[in-house]
CSV table of C-alpha atoms and ligand atoms in Angstrom, one decimal:
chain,number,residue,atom,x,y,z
A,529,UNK,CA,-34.2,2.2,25.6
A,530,UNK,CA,-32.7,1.4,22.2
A,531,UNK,CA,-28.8,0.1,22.5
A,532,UNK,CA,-27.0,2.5,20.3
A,533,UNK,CA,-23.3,1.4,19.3
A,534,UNK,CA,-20.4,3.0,17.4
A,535,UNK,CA,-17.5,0.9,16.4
A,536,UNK,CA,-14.4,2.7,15.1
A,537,UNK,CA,-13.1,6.1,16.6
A,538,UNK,CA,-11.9,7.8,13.6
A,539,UNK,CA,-12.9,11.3,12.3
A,540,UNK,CA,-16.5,9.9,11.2
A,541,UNK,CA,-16.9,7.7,14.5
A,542,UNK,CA,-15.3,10.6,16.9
A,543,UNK,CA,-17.7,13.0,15.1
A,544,UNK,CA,-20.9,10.6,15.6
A,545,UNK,CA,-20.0,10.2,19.5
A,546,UNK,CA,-19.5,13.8,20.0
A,547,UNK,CA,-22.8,14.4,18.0
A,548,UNK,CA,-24.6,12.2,20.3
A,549,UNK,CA,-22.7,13.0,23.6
A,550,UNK,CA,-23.7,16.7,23.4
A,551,UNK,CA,-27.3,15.3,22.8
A,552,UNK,CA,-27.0,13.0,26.2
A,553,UNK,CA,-28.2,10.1,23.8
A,554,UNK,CA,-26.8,7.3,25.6
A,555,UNK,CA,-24.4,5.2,23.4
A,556,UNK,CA,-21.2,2.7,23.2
A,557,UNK,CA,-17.9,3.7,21.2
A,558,UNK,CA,-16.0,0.7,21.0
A,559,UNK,CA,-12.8,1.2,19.6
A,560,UNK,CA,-8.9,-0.5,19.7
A,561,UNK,CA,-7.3,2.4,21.5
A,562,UNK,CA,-8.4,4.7,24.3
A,563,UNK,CA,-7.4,7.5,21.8
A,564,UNK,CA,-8.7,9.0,18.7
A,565,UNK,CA,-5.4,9.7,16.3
A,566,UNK,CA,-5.5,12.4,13.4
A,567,UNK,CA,-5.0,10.3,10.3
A,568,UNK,CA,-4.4,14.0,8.3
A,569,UNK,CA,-1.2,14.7,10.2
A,570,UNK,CA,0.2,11.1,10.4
A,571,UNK,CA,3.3,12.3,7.8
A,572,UNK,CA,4.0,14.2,10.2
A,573,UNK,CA,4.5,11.7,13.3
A,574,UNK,CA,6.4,9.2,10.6
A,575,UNK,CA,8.6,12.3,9.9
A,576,UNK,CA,9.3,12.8,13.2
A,577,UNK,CA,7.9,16.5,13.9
A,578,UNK,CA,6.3,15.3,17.0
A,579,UNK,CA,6.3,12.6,19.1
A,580,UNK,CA,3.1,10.1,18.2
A,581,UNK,CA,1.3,11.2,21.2
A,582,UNK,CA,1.1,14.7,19.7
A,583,UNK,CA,-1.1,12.9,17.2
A,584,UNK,CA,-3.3,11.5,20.0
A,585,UNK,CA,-6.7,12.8,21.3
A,586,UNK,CA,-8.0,11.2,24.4
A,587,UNK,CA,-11.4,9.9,23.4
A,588,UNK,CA,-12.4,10.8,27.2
A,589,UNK,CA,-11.5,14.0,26.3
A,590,UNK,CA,-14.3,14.9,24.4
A,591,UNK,CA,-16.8,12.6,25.3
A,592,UNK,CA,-18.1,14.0,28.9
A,593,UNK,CA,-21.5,13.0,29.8
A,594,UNK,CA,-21.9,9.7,31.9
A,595,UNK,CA,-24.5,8.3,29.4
A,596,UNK,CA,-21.4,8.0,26.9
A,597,UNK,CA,-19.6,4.8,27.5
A,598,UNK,CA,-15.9,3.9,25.8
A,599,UNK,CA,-14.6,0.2,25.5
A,600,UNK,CA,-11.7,-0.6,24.2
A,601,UNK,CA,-11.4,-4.1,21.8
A,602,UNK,CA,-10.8,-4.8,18.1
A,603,UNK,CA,-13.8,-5.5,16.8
A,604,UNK,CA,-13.8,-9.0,14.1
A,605,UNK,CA,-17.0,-9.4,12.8
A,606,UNK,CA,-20.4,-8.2,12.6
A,607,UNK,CA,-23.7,-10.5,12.7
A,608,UNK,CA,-26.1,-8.9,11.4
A,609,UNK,CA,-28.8,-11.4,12.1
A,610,UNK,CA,-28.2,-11.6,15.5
A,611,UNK,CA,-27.5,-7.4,15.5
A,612,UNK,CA,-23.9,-8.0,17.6
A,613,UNK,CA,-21.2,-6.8,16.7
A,614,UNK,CA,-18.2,-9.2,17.3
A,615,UNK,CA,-14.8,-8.2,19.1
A,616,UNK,CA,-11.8,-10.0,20.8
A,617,UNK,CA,-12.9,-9.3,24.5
A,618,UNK,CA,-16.9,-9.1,24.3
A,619,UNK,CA,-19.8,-9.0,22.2
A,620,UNK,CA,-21.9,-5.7,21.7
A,621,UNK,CA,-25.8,-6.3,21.0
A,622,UNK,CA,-27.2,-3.1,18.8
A,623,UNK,CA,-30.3,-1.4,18.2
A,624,UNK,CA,-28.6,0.7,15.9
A,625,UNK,CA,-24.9,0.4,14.9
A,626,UNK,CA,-22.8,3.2,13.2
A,627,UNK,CA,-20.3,1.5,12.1
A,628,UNK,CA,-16.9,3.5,11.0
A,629,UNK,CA,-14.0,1.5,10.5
A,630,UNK,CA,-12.2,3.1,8.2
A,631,UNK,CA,-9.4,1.6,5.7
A,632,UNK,CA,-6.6,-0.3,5.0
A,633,UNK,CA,-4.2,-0.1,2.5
A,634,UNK,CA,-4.8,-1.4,-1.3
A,635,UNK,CA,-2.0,-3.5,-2.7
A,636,UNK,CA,-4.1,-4.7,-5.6
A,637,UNK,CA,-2.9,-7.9,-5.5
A,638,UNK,CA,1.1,-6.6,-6.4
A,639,UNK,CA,3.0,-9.5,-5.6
A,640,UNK,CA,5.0,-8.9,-2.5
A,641,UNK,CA,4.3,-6.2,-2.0
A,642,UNK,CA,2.1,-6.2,1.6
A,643,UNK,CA,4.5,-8.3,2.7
A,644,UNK,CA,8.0,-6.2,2.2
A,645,UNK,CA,6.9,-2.7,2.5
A,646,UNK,CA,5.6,-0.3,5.4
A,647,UNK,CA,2.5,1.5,4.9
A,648,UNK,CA,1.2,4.8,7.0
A,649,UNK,CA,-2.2,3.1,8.0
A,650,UNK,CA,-2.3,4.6,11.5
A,651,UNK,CA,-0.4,6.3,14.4
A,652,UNK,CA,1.8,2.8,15.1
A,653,UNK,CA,3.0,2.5,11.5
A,654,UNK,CA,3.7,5.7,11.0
A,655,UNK,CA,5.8,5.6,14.3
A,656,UNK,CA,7.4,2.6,13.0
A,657,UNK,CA,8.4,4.3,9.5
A,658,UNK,CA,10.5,6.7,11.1
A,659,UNK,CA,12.1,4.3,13.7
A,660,UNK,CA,13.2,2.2,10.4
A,661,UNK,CA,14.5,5.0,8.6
A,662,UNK,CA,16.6,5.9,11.8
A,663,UNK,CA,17.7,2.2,11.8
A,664,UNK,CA,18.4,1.6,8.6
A,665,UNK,CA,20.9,5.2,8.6
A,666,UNK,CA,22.4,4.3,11.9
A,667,UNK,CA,23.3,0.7,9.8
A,668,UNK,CA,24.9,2.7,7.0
A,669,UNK,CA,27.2,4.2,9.4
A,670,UNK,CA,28.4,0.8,10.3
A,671,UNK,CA,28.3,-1.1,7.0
A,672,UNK,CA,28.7,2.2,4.6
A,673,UNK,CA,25.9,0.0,2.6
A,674,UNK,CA,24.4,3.0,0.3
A,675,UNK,CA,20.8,0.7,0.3
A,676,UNK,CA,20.4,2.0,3.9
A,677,UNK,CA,20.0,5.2,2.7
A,678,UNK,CA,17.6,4.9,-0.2
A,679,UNK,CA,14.2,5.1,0.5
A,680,UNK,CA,11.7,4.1,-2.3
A,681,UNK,CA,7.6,5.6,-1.7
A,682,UNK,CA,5.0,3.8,-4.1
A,683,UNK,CA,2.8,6.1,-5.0
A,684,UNK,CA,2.6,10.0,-5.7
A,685,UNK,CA,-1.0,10.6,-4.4
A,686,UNK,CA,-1.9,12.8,-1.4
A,687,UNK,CA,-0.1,10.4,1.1
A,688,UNK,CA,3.1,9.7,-1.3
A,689,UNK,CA,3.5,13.6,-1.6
A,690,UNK,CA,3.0,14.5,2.1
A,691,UNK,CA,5.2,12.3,3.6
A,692,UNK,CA,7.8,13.1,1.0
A,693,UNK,CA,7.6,16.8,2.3
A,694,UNK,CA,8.2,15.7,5.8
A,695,UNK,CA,10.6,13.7,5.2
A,696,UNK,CA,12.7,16.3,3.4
A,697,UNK,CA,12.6,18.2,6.0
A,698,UNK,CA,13.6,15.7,8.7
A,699,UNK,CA,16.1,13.3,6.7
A,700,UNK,CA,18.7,16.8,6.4
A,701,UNK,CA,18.6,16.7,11.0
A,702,UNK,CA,18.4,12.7,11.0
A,703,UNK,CA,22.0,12.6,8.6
A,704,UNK,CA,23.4,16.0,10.4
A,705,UNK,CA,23.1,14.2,13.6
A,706,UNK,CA,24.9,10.5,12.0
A,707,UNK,CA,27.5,13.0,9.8
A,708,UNK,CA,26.1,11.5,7.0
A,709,UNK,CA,26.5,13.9,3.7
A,710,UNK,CA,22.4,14.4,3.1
A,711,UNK,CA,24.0,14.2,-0.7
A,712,UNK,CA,24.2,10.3,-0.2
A,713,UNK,CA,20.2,9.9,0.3
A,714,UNK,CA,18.5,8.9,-2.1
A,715,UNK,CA,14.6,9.4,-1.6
A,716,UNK,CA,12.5,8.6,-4.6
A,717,UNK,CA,8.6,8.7,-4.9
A,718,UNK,CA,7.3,6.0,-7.9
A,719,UNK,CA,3.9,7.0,-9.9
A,720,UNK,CA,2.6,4.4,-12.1
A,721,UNK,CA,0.5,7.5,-13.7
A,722,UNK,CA,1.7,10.6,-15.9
A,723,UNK,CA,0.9,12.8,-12.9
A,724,UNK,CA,1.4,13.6,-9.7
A,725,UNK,CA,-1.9,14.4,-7.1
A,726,UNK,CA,-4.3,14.0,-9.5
A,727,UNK,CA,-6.6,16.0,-7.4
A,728,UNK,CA,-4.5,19.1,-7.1
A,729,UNK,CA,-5.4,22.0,-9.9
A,730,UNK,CA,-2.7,20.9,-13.0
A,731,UNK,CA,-1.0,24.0,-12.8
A,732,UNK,CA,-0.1,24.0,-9.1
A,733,UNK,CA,1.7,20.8,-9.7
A,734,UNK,CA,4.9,21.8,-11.7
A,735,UNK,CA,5.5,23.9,-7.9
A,736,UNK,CA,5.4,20.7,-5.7
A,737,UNK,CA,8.0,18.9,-8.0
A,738,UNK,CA,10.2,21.8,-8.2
A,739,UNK,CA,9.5,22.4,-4.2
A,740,UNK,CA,10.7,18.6,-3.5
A,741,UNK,CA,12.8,18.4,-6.6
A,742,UNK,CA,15.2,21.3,-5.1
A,743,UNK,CA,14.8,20.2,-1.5
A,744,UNK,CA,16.8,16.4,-2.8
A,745,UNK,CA,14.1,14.1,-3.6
A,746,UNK,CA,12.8,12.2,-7.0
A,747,UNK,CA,9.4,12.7,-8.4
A,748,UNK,CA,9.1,9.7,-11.1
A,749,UNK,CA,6.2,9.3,-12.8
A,750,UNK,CA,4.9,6.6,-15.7
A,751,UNK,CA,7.2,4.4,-13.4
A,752,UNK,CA,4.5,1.1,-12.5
A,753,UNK,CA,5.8,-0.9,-9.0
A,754,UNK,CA,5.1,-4.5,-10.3
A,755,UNK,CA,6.3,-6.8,-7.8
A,756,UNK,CA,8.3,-6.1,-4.1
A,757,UNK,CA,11.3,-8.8,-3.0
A,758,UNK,CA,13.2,-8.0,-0.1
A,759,UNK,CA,14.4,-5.1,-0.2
A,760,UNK,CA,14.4,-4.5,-3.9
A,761,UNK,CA,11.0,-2.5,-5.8
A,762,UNK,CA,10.1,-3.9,-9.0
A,763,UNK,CA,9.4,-1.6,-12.2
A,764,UNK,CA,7.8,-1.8,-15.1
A,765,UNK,CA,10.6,-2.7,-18.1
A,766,UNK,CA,13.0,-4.5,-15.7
A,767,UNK,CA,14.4,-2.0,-13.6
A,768,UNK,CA,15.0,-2.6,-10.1
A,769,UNK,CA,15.4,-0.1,-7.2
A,770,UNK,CA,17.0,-1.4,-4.2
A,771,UNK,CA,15.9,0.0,-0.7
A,772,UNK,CA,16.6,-0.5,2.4
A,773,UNK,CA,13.2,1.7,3.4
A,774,UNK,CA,9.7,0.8,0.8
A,775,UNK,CA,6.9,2.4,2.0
A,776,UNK,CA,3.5,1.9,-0.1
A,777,UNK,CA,1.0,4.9,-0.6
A,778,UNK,CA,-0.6,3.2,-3.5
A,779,UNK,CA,-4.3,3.5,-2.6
A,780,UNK,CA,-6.6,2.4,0.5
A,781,UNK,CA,-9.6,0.4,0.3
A,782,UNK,CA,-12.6,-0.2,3.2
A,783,UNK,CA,-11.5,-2.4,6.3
A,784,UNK,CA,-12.4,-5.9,4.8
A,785,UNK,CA,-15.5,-6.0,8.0
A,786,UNK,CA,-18.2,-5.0,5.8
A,787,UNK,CA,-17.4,-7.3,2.8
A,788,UNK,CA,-17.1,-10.3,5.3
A,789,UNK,CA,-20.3,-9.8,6.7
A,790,UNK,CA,-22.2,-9.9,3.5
A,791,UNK,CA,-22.7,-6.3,2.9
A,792,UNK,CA,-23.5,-4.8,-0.7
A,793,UNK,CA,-19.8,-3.3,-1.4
A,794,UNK,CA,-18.4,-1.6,-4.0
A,795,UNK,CA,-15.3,-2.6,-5.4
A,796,UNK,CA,-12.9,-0.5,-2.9
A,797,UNK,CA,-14.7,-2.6,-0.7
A,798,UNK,CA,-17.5,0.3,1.0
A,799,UNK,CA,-20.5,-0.3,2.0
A,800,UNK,CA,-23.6,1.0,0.0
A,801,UNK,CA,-25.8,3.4,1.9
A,802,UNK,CA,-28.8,5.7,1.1
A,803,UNK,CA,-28.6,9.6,1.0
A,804,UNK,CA,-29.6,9.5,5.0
A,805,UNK,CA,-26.4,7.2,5.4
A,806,UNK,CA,-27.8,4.1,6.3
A,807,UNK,CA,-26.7,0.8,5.0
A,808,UNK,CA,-28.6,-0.6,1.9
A,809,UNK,CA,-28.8,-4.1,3.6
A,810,UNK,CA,-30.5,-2.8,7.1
A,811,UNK,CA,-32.0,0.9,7.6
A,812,UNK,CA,-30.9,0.0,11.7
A,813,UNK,CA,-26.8,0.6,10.1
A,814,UNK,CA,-25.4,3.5,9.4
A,815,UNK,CA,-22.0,3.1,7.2
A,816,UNK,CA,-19.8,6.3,8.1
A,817,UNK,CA,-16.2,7.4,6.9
A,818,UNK,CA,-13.9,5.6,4.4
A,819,UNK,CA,-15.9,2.6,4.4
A,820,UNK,CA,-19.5,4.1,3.2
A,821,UNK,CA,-20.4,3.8,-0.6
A,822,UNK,CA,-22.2,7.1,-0.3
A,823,UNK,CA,-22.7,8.5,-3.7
A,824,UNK,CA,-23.5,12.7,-4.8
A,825,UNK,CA,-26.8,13.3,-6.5
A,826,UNK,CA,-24.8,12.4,-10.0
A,827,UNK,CA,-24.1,9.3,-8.9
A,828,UNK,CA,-20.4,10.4,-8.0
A,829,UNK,CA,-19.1,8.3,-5.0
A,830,UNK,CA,-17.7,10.8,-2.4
A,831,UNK,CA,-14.0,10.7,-1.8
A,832,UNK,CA,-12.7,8.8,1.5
A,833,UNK,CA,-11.6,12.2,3.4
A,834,UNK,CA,-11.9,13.2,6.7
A,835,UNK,CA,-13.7,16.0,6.0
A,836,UNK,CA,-16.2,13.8,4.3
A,837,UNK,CA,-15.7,11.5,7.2
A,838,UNK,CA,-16.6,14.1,9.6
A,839,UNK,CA,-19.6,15.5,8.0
A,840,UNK,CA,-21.1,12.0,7.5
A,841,UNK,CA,-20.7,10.9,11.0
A,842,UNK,CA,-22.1,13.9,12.6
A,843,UNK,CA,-25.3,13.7,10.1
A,844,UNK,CA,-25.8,9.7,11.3
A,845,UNK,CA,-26.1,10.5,15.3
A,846,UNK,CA,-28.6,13.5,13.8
A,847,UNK,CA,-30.6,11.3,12.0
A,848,UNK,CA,-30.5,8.4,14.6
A,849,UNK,CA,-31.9,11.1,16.9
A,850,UNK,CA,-34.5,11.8,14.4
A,851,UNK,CA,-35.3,8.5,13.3
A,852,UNK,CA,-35.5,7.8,17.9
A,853,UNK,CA,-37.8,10.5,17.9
A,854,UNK,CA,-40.0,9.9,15.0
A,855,UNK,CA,-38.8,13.2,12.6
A,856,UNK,CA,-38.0,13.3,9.3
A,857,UNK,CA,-34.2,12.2,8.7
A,858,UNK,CA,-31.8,14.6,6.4
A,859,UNK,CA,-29.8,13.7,3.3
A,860,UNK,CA,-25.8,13.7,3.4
A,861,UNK,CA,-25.1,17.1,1.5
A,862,UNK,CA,-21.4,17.7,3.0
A,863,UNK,CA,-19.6,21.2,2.1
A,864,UNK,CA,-16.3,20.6,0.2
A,865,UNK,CA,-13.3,23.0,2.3
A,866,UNK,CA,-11.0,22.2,-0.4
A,867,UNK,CA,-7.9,19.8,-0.6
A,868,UNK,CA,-5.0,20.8,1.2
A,869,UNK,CA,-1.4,19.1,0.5
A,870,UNK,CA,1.5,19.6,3.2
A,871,UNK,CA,4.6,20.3,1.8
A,872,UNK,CA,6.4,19.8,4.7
A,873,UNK,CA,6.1,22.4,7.3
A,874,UNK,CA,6.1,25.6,6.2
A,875,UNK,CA,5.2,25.2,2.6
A,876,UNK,CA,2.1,23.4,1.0
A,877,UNK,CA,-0.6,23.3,-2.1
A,878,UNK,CA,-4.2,22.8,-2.9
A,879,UNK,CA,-7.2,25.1,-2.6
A,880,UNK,CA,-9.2,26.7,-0.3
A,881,UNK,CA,-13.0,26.5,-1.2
A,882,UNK,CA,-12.1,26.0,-4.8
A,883,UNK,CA,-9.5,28.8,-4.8
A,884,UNK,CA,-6.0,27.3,-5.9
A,885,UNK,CA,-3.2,28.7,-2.8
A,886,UNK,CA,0.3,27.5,-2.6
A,887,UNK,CA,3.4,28.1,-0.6
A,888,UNK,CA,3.0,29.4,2.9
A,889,UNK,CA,-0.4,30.0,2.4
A,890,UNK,CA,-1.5,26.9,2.2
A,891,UNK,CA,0.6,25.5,4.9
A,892,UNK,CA,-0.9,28.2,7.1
A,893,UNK,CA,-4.4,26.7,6.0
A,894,UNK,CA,-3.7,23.1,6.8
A,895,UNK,CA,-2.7,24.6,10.7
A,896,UNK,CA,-6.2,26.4,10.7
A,897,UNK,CA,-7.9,23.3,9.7
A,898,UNK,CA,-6.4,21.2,12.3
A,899,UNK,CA,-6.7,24.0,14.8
A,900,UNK,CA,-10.5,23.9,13.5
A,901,UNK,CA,-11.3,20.4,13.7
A,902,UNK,CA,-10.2,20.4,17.1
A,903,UNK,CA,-12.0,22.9,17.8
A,904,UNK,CA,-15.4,21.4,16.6
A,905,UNK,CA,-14.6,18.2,18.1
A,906,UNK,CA,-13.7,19.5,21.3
A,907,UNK,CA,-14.3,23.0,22.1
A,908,UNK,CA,-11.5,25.5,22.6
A,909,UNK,CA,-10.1,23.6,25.6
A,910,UNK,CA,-9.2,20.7,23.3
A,911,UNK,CA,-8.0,23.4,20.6
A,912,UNK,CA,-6.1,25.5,22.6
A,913,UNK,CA,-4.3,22.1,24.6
A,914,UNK,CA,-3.4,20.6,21.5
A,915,UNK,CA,-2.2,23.4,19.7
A,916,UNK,CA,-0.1,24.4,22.6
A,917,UNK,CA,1.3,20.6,22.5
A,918,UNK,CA,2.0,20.8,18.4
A,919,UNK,CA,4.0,23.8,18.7
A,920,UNK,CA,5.5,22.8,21.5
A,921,UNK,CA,4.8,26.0,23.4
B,1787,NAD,P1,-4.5,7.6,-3.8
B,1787,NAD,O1,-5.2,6.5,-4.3
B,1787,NAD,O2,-5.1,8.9,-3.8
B,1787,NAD,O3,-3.1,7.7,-4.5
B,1787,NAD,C1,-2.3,6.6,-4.8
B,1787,NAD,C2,-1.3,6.8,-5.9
B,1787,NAD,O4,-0.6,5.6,-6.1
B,1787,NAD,C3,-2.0,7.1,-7.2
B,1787,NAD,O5,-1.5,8.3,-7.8
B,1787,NAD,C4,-1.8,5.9,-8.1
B,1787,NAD,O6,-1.7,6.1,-9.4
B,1787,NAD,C5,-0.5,5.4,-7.5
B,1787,NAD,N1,-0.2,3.9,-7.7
B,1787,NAD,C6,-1.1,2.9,-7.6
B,1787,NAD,N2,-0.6,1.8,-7.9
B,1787,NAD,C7,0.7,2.0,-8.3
B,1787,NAD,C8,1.8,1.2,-8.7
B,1787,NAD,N3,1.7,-0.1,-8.9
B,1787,NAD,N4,3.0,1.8,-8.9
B,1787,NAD,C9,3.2,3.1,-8.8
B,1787,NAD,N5,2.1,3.9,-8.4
B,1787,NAD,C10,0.9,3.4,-8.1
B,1787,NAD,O7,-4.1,7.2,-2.3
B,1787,NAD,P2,-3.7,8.1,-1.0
B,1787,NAD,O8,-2.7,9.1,-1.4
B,1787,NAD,O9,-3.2,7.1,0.0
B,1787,NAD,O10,-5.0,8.8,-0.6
B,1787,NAD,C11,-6.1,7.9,-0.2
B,1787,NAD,C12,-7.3,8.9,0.2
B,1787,NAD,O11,-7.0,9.6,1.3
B,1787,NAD,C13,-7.6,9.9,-0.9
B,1787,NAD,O12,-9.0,10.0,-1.0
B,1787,NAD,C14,-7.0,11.1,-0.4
B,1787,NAD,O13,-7.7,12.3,-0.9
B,1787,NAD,C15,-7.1,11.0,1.1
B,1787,NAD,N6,-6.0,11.7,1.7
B,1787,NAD,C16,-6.1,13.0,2.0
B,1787,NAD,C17,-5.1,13.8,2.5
B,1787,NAD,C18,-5.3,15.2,2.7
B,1787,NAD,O14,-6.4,15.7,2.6
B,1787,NAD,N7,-4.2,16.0,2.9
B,1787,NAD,C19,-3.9,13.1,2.8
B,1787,NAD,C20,-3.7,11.8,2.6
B,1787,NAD,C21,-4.8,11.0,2.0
């Protein structure tokens, strides 16, 4: 029997497993928690609406056939002589690998900035934003330092925006409960570029500014983060913003794994593969998520979403199945549900199959799709447990 393994248990990994557990095609997910998270809603867990776990699916939850097996390490390497893939605790021999790692964050080589800012790379981090921003307030009640209280994002793109929403919205309960005037906060969002989510239809984009403007935070764009001391963001023209919070949403690039093992990369670091998803270096791969260089039949690379994520991984385990059972394999030809922007959590922008919605609408939309993606991944029981657990019913 061929040894099928899986590394990463994000939305393309998660959605390869499920694929192949329905099928009872016998498999190994090995991945560095016990737990799938939801990348999509990880503003939210760094805003504090709900607790991380609430963030959490249990990767036993939806993987329920005894031919599906779960280990847990962080894988290091990949050697793809040998066909082993390369963790802490063991080494996992493959037949066939899908391999979806997902990204890290891009600091294109700003100096200090990895080093003296937070990023929202997964559940931890995003945990550990909001635990500094409490910190740094509770400080400010001691010391009366006013840096405490400012909190500088790099970057104005999906992630910049998003978490700016949330934060809104929690920063107002976070000073109420410290009796700190929420006047005194300074939250700023800096955007090298004239615009703001670039990917949002231009005319919806005046109503995010005004929405964040009016709830107290700073949209700044043409504003370029050069360099990142301690504490103190570096601009473009000399200007220097001192913070006791940074937190970079500048860009993500592939997890480094692919470039170290020799793989043809682009320059975000993703692996290239061919329209049936498999790596351009060995048809045995299949590059899913994030980190696969999968390009449209213009030769447009596909954005790293999870929707994209999704769609890829489910159409590897297919055509693993196919190429196991000798029938023709199918190209990656994903639907596009639109782009959907939180706002914080009752407001939101972006479109719906193409159709620009704002306002409650499209925070309504974002609930449907997690509700949604549950729901595929899962089943209702999943849907219904974790919606229940979000809304705290
Ligand atoms: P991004 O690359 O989309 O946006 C980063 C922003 O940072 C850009 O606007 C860029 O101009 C700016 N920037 C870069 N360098 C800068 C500098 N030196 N100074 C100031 N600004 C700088 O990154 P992202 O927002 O993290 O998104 C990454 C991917 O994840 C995207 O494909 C996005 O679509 C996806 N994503 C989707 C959702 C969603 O669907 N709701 C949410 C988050 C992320």
């Amino acid at each position: 029997m061929s040894k099928i393994v899986i590394v990463g248990a994000g939305y393309a990994g998660m959605a390869a497993a499920a694929h192949l557990d329905k099928a009872g095609t016998p498999f190994t997910i090995v991945n560095n928690h016990d737990y799938h998270y939801l990348t999509t809603l990880l503003h939210e867990a760094a805003g504090g609406r709900g607790p991380g776990e609430n963030y959490q699916v249990p990767i036993k939850e939806v993987l329920r056939q005894d031919s599906s097996q779960l280990v847990l390490d962080e894988i290091t390497g990949i050697d793809r002589e040998k066909k082993v893939v390369i963790g802490k605790a063991g080494q996992y021999e493959f037949d066939y690998l899908i391999y979806g790692m997902g990204w890290i964050s891009e600091y294109f080589g700003i100096k200090g900035l990895k080093e003296n800012s937070l990023s929202i790379t997964n559940l931890d981090t995003a945990v550990q934003i909001r635990e500094h921003i409490e910190n740094e307030f509770k400080a400010y009640t001691t010391d009366g330092d006013k840096r405490h209280l400012r909190i500088a994002l790099g970057g104005a793109g999906l992630t910049g925006i998003e978490l700016m929403g949330e934060l809104l919205e929690y920063l107002p309960e976070l000073c109420k409960s410290l009796n700190i005037p929420f006047s005194e906060v300074d939250l700023q969002c800096i955007e090298a570029m004239p615009t703001i989510l670039p990917m949002v239809a231009a005319h919806l984009r005046p109503y995010v500014i005004e929405t964040l403007t009016q709830k107290g935070g700073k949209l700044r764009t043409n504003t370029k983060i050069m360099e990142v001391t301690p504490g103190v963001v570096h601009l473009d023209g000399g200007e220097t913003v001192e913070a006791g919070t940074i937190v970079w949403t500048g860009g993500v690039r592939a997890n480094p794994l692919l470039t170290d093992a020799g793989f043809n990369v682009d320059r975000r670091g993703r692996g290239k593969v061919n329209s049936f998803l498999q790596s351009a270096d060995d048809d045995h791969i299949f590059i899913v998520g994030d980190s696969a260089w999968a390009e449209d039949e213009n030769g447009k690379p596909f954005p790293p979403t999870a929707q994209m994520a999704e769609q890829m991984g489910a159409l590897a385990a297919h055509n693993l199945i196919s190429l196991l059972s000798g029938q023709p394999l199918k190209s990656f030809k994903p639907r596009n549900w639109g782009t959907l922007c939180s706002l914080g959590s009752d407001v939101g922008v972006g479109d719906a199959f193409g159709v620009p919605i704002k306002g409650v609408t499209a925070a309504l939309a974002k609930e449907g799709s997690k509700a949604k993606y549950l729901w595929e991944l899962g089943g209702m029981r999943l849907a219904g447990n974790r919606t229940k657990q979000m809304m705290r019913i």
